[in-house]
PDB file of C-alpha atoms in Angstrom:
ATOM      1  CA  LEU J   1     -51.998  -7.039   7.947  1.00  0.00           C
ATOM      2  CA  LEU J   2     -54.140  -3.899   7.927  1.00  0.00           C
ATOM      3  CA  ARG J   3     -57.222  -6.165   7.859  1.00  0.00           C
ATOM      4  CA  SER J   4     -55.779  -8.137  10.998  1.00  0.00           C
ATOM      5  CA  TRP J   5     -55.464  -4.706  12.933  1.00  0.00           C
ATOM      6  CA  ARG J   6     -58.988  -3.908  11.988  1.00  0.00           C
ATOM      7  CA  LEU J   7     -60.119  -6.940  13.951  1.00  0.00           C
ATOM      8  CA  ARG J   8     -58.293  -5.884  17.305  1.00  0.00           C
ATOM      9  CA  PRO J   9     -61.072  -3.776  18.634  1.00  0.00           C
ATOM     10  CA  LEU J  10     -63.226  -6.531  18.823  1.00  0.00           C
ATOM     11  CA  ASN J  11     -61.010  -7.867  21.866  1.00  0.00           C
ATOM     12  CA  PHE J  12     -62.239  -4.728  23.900  1.00  0.00           C
ATOM     13  CA  VAL J  13     -66.131  -5.477  23.408  1.00  0.00           C
ATOM     14  CA  PHE J  14     -66.039  -9.269  24.229  1.00  0.00           C
ATOM     15  CA  ARG J  15     -64.804 -11.052  27.644  1.00  0.00           C
ATOM     16  CA  LYS J  16     -62.863 -13.722  25.939  1.00  0.00           C
ATOM     17  CA  PRO J  17     -60.754 -11.936  23.043  1.00  0.00           C
ATOM     18  CA  PRO J  18     -62.241 -13.152  19.570  1.00  0.00           C
ATOM     19  CA  TRP J  19     -59.096 -12.403  17.655  1.00  0.00           C
ATOM     20  CA  ASP J  20     -55.588 -13.295  17.945  1.00  0.00           C
ATOM     21  CA  HIS J  21     -53.543 -13.017  14.931  1.00  0.00           C
ATOM     22  CA  VAL J  22     -50.993 -15.617  15.806  1.00  0.00           C
ATOM     23  CA  GLU J  23     -53.177 -18.197  16.705  1.00  0.00           C
ATOM     24  CA  PHE J  24     -55.477 -17.852  13.877  1.00  0.00           C
ATOM     25  CA  THR J  25     -52.542 -17.833  11.486  1.00  0.00           C
ATOM     26  CA  SER J  26     -51.030 -20.862  12.734  1.00  0.00           C
ATOM     27  CA  GLY J  27     -54.445 -22.595  13.438  1.00  0.00           C
ATOM     28  CA  SER J  28     -55.186 -21.824   9.895  1.00  0.00           C
ATOM     29  CA  GLU J  29     -51.963 -23.530   8.645  1.00  0.00           C
ATOM     30  CA  GLU J  30     -52.854 -26.671  11.080  1.00  0.00           C
ATOM     31  CA  ALA J  31     -56.323 -26.829   9.537  1.00  0.00           C
ATOM     32  CA  PHE J  32     -55.082 -26.802   6.107  1.00  0.00           C
ATOM     33  CA  ARG J  33     -52.204 -29.444   6.881  1.00  0.00           C
ATOM     34  CA  GLN J  34     -55.060 -31.749   8.811  1.00  0.00           C
ATOM     35  CA  VAL J  35     -57.814 -31.502   6.213  1.00  0.00           C
ATOM     36  CA  SER J  36     -55.475 -32.320   3.342  1.00  0.00           C
ATOM     37  CA  LEU J  37     -54.021 -35.359   5.191  1.00  0.00           C
ATOM     38  CA  LEU J  38     -57.518 -36.588   5.955  1.00  0.00           C
ATOM     39  CA  ARG J  39     -58.796 -35.943   2.339  1.00  0.00           C
ATOM     40  CA  ASP J  40     -55.614 -37.725   0.900  1.00  0.00           C
ATOM     41  CA  ALA J  41     -56.091 -40.633   3.001  1.00  0.00           C
ATOM     42  CA  GLY J  42     -59.622 -40.910   2.394  1.00  0.00           C
ATOM     43  CA  GLU J  43     -60.490 -40.689   5.997  1.00  0.00           C
ATOM     44  CA  PHE J  44     -63.773 -38.182   5.521  1.00  0.00           C
ATOM     45  CA  GLU J  45     -65.660 -39.669   8.712  1.00  0.00           C
ATOM     46  CA  LYS J  46     -62.872 -37.943  10.671  1.00  0.00           C
ATOM     47  CA  MET J  47     -63.734 -34.709   9.478  1.00  0.00           C
ATOM     48  CA  ARG J  48     -67.043 -34.709  10.911  1.00  0.00           C
ATOM     49  CA  GLY J  49     -67.602 -32.205  13.633  1.00  0.00           C
ATOM     50  CA  LEU J  50     -64.814 -29.998  11.921  1.00  0.00           C
ATOM     51  CA  VAL J  51     -66.090 -29.456   8.566  1.00  0.00           C
ATOM     52  CA  PRO J  52     -69.513 -28.968   7.406  1.00  0.00           C
ATOM     53  CA  GLU J  53     -71.355 -31.813   5.584  1.00  0.00           C
ATOM     54  CA  SER J  54     -71.292 -29.740   2.202  1.00  0.00           C
ATOM     55  CA  LEU J  55     -67.538 -29.297   2.365  1.00  0.00           C
ATOM     56  CA  ILE J  56     -67.037 -33.024   3.165  1.00  0.00           C
ATOM     57  CA  GLU J  57     -68.967 -33.883  -0.043  1.00  0.00           C
ATOM     58  CA  GLU J  58     -66.783 -31.482  -2.241  1.00  0.00           C
ATOM     59  CA  LEU J  59     -63.594 -32.854  -0.561  1.00  0.00           C
ATOM     60  CA  ARG J  60     -64.912 -36.377  -1.024  1.00  0.00           C
ATOM     61  CA  ARG J  61     -65.949 -35.674  -5.182  1.00  0.00           C
ATOM     62  CA  ASP J  62     -62.379 -34.005  -5.227  1.00  0.00           C
ATOM     63  CA  ALA J  63     -60.426 -37.176  -4.066  1.00  0.00           C
ATOM     64  CA  VAL J  64     -62.635 -39.345  -6.354  1.00  0.00           C
ATOM     65  CA  PHE J  65     -61.700 -37.134  -9.230  1.00  0.00           C
ATOM     66  CA  THR J  66     -57.910 -36.851  -8.102  1.00  0.00           C
ATOM     67  CA  LYS J  67     -57.453 -40.648  -8.110  1.00  0.00           C
ATOM     68  CA  GLU J  68     -58.672 -40.791 -11.932  1.00  0.00           C
ATOM     69  CA  ILE J  69     -55.580 -38.293 -12.856  1.00  0.00           C
ATOM     70  CA  TRP J  70     -53.066 -38.863 -10.401  1.00  0.00           C
ATOM     71  CA  THR J  71     -51.716 -41.895  -8.429  1.00  0.00           C
ATOM     72  CA  SER J  72     -50.946 -39.893  -5.246  1.00  0.00           C
ATOM     73  CA  ARG J  73     -51.262 -36.154  -4.025  1.00  0.00           C
ATOM     74  CA  SER J  74     -49.522 -35.197  -1.032  1.00  0.00           C
ATOM     75  CA  LEU J  75     -48.894 -31.605   0.681  1.00  0.00           C
ATOM     76  CA  VAL J  76     -45.454 -30.537   1.057  1.00  0.00           C
ATOM     77  CA  HIS J  77     -45.768 -27.091   3.026  1.00  0.00           C
ATOM     78  CA  VAL J  78     -48.228 -24.562   3.833  1.00  0.00           C
ATOM     79  CA  LYS J  79     -47.669 -21.223   4.866  1.00  0.00           C
ATOM     80  CA  SER J  80     -50.145 -18.375   5.485  1.00  0.00           C
ATOM     81  CA  LEU J  81     -49.767 -15.252   3.426  1.00  0.00           C
ATOM     82  CA  GLY J  82     -52.436 -13.159   5.721  1.00  0.00           C
ATOM     83  CA  VAL J  83     -55.960 -12.187   5.584  1.00  0.00           C
ATOM     84  CA  PHE J  84     -57.840 -11.694   2.506  1.00  0.00           C
ATOM     85  CA  THR J  85     -61.340 -10.380   3.734  1.00  0.00           C
ATOM     86  CA  THR J  86     -62.957 -10.004   6.984  1.00  0.00           C
ATOM     87  CA  ARG J  87     -66.743  -9.876   7.848  1.00  0.00           C
ATOM     88  CA  LEU J  88     -68.865  -9.431  11.121  1.00  0.00           C
ATOM     89  CA  TRP J  89     -72.340 -10.560  10.080  1.00  0.00           C
ATOM     90  CA  PRO J  90     -74.949 -12.623  11.585  1.00  0.00           C
ATOM     91  CA  ASP J  91     -75.014 -16.696  10.309  1.00  0.00           C
ATOM     92  CA  GLU J  92     -77.682 -18.718   9.124  1.00  0.00           C
ATOM     93  CA  ASN J  93     -78.740 -19.230  12.726  1.00  0.00           C
ATOM     94  CA  ARG J  94     -78.866 -15.167  13.126  1.00  0.00           C
ATOM     95  CA  HIS J  95     -75.910 -15.494  15.609  1.00  0.00           C
ATOM     96  CA  LEU J  96     -73.345 -12.609  15.170  1.00  0.00           C
ATOM     97  CA  SER J  97     -70.188 -14.236  13.590  1.00  0.00           C
ATOM     98  CA  LEU J  98     -66.818 -13.217  12.457  1.00  0.00           C
ATOM     99  CA  TRP J  99     -65.793 -14.611   8.943  1.00  0.00           C
ATOM    100  CA  VAL J 100     -62.177 -14.338   8.218  1.00  0.00           C
ATOM    101  CA  THR J 101     -60.760 -15.540   4.698  1.00  0.00           C
ATOM    102  CA  GLN J 102     -57.123 -16.574   4.733  1.00  0.00           C
ATOM    103  CA  VAL J 103     -54.456 -16.885   1.861  1.00  0.00           C
ATOM    104  CA  LEU J 104     -52.624 -19.711   2.137  1.00  0.00           C
ATOM    105  CA  GLN J 105     -49.784 -20.754  -0.083  1.00  0.00           C
ATOM    106  CA  ALA J 106     -49.250 -24.509  -0.352  1.00  0.00           C
ATOM    107  CA  GLU J 107     -46.720 -26.510  -2.036  1.00  0.00           C
ATOM    108  CA  GLU J 108     -48.300 -29.870  -3.283  1.00  0.00           C
ATOM    109  CA  GLU J 109     -46.572 -32.729  -5.019  1.00  0.00           C
ATOM    110  CA  TYR J 110     -48.499 -34.721  -7.652  1.00  0.00           C
ATOM    111  CA  CYS J 111     -47.441 -38.206  -8.943  1.00  0.00           C
ATOM    112  CA  SER J 112     -48.660 -40.045 -11.988  1.00  0.00           C
ATOM    113  CA  GLY J 113     -47.773 -43.133 -14.358  1.00  0.00           C
ATOM    114  CA  ARG J 114     -45.646 -40.091 -16.325  1.00  0.00           C
ATOM    115  CA  GLY J 115     -43.790 -38.456 -13.499  1.00  0.00           C
ATOM    116  CA  GLU J 116     -43.801 -36.238 -10.337  1.00  0.00           C
ATOM    117  CA  TRP J 117     -44.989 -32.620 -10.280  1.00  0.00           C
ATOM    118  CA  GLN J 118     -44.451 -30.164  -7.411  1.00  0.00           C
ATOM    119  CA  VAL J 119     -46.613 -27.244  -7.581  1.00  0.00           C
ATOM    120  CA  GLU J 120     -47.219 -24.005  -5.528  1.00  0.00           C
ATOM    121  CA  ARG J 121     -50.803 -22.884  -5.432  1.00  0.00           C
ATOM    122  CA  LEU J 122     -52.768 -20.248  -3.537  1.00  0.00           C
ATOM    123  CA  HIS J 123     -55.973 -21.250  -1.755  1.00  0.00           C
ATOM    124  CA  LYS J 124     -58.404 -18.662   0.168  1.00  0.00           C
ATOM    125  CA  TRP J 125     -60.029 -20.951   3.037  1.00  0.00           C
ATOM    126  CA  THR J 126     -62.639 -19.025   4.900  1.00  0.00           C
ATOM    127  CA  PHE J 127     -63.335 -19.750   8.771  1.00  0.00           C
ATOM    128  CA  LYS J 128     -66.185 -18.825  11.140  1.00  0.00           C
ATOM    129  CA  ARG J 129     -66.306 -17.660  14.749  1.00  0.00           C
ATOM    130  CA  VAL J 130     -69.524 -17.276  16.434  1.00  0.00           C
ATOM    131  CA  LEU J 131     -69.377 -14.581  18.901  1.00  0.00           C
ATOM    132  CA  LEU J 132     -72.962 -14.045  20.260  1.00  0.00           C
ATOM    133  CA  ASN J 133     -75.793 -16.429  20.068  1.00  0.00           C
ATOM    134  CA  GLU J 134     -79.485 -15.665  20.943  1.00  0.00           C
ATOM    135  CA  HIS J 135     -78.697 -15.883  24.473  1.00  0.00           C
ATOM    136  CA  SER J 136     -75.229 -14.608  25.394  1.00  0.00           C
ATOM    137  CA  GLU J 137     -71.768 -14.401  24.315  1.00  0.00           C
ATOM    138  CA  GLU J 138     -70.353 -17.560  22.967  1.00  0.00           C
ATOM    139  CA  VAL J 139     -66.687 -16.847  21.003  1.00  0.00           C
ATOM    140  CA  SER J 140     -66.849 -20.263  19.755  1.00  0.00           C
ATOM    141  CA  ASP J 141     -63.976 -22.389  18.264  1.00  0.00           C
ATOM    142  CA  TRP J 142     -62.900 -21.464  14.287  1.00  0.00           C
ATOM    143  CA  ARG J 143     -64.638 -23.278  11.856  1.00  0.00           C
ATOM    144  CA  LEU J 144     -63.841 -23.938   8.230  1.00  0.00           C
ATOM    145  CA  VAL J 145     -66.889 -23.075   6.034  1.00  0.00           C
ATOM    146  CA  ALA J 146     -65.540 -22.475   2.626  1.00  0.00           C
ATOM    147  CA  LEU J 147     -62.589 -23.229   0.375  1.00  0.00           C
ATOM    148  CA  ASP J 148     -61.612 -21.956  -3.039  1.00  0.00           C
ATOM    149  CA  LYS J 149     -59.931 -24.833  -4.757  1.00  0.00           C
ATOM    150  CA  SER J 150     -59.545 -28.542  -4.807  1.00  0.00           C
ATOM    151  CA  CYS J 151     -57.481 -30.828  -7.379  1.00  0.00           C
ATOM    152  CA  TRP J 152     -54.993 -29.130  -9.508  1.00  0.00           C
TER     153      TRP J 152
END
């Protein structure tokens, strides 16, 4: 909660407020659900534009690895536990960006020929929002840029 409060002053600096804790929390949970659903369905092409190519390839490798061990994997429930880290820093294009790493608790179901397992895992997903480009204020949409875990 404290890290979230530290971001609130940004809303006074930009015309379009860049930080909304409620919106970010629900958006990160929905992103987790959608990426998990697309990954498990093998629909990686639908991730283009939403997820960087490097992450798509990582998710594709994870899906191949998962099929070698498990007959199926599915997300049962996801819940945000809060902000882990924040950073206001230029990105690779030298655009001032806000980087927020969210901790998400996921309940996942794995099935194999030997049975079913439900596991709870913590994930840290990092999202980025560009605030200023080289010409003006931008305040882009949030974009997933990093994740810390793959298949269990």
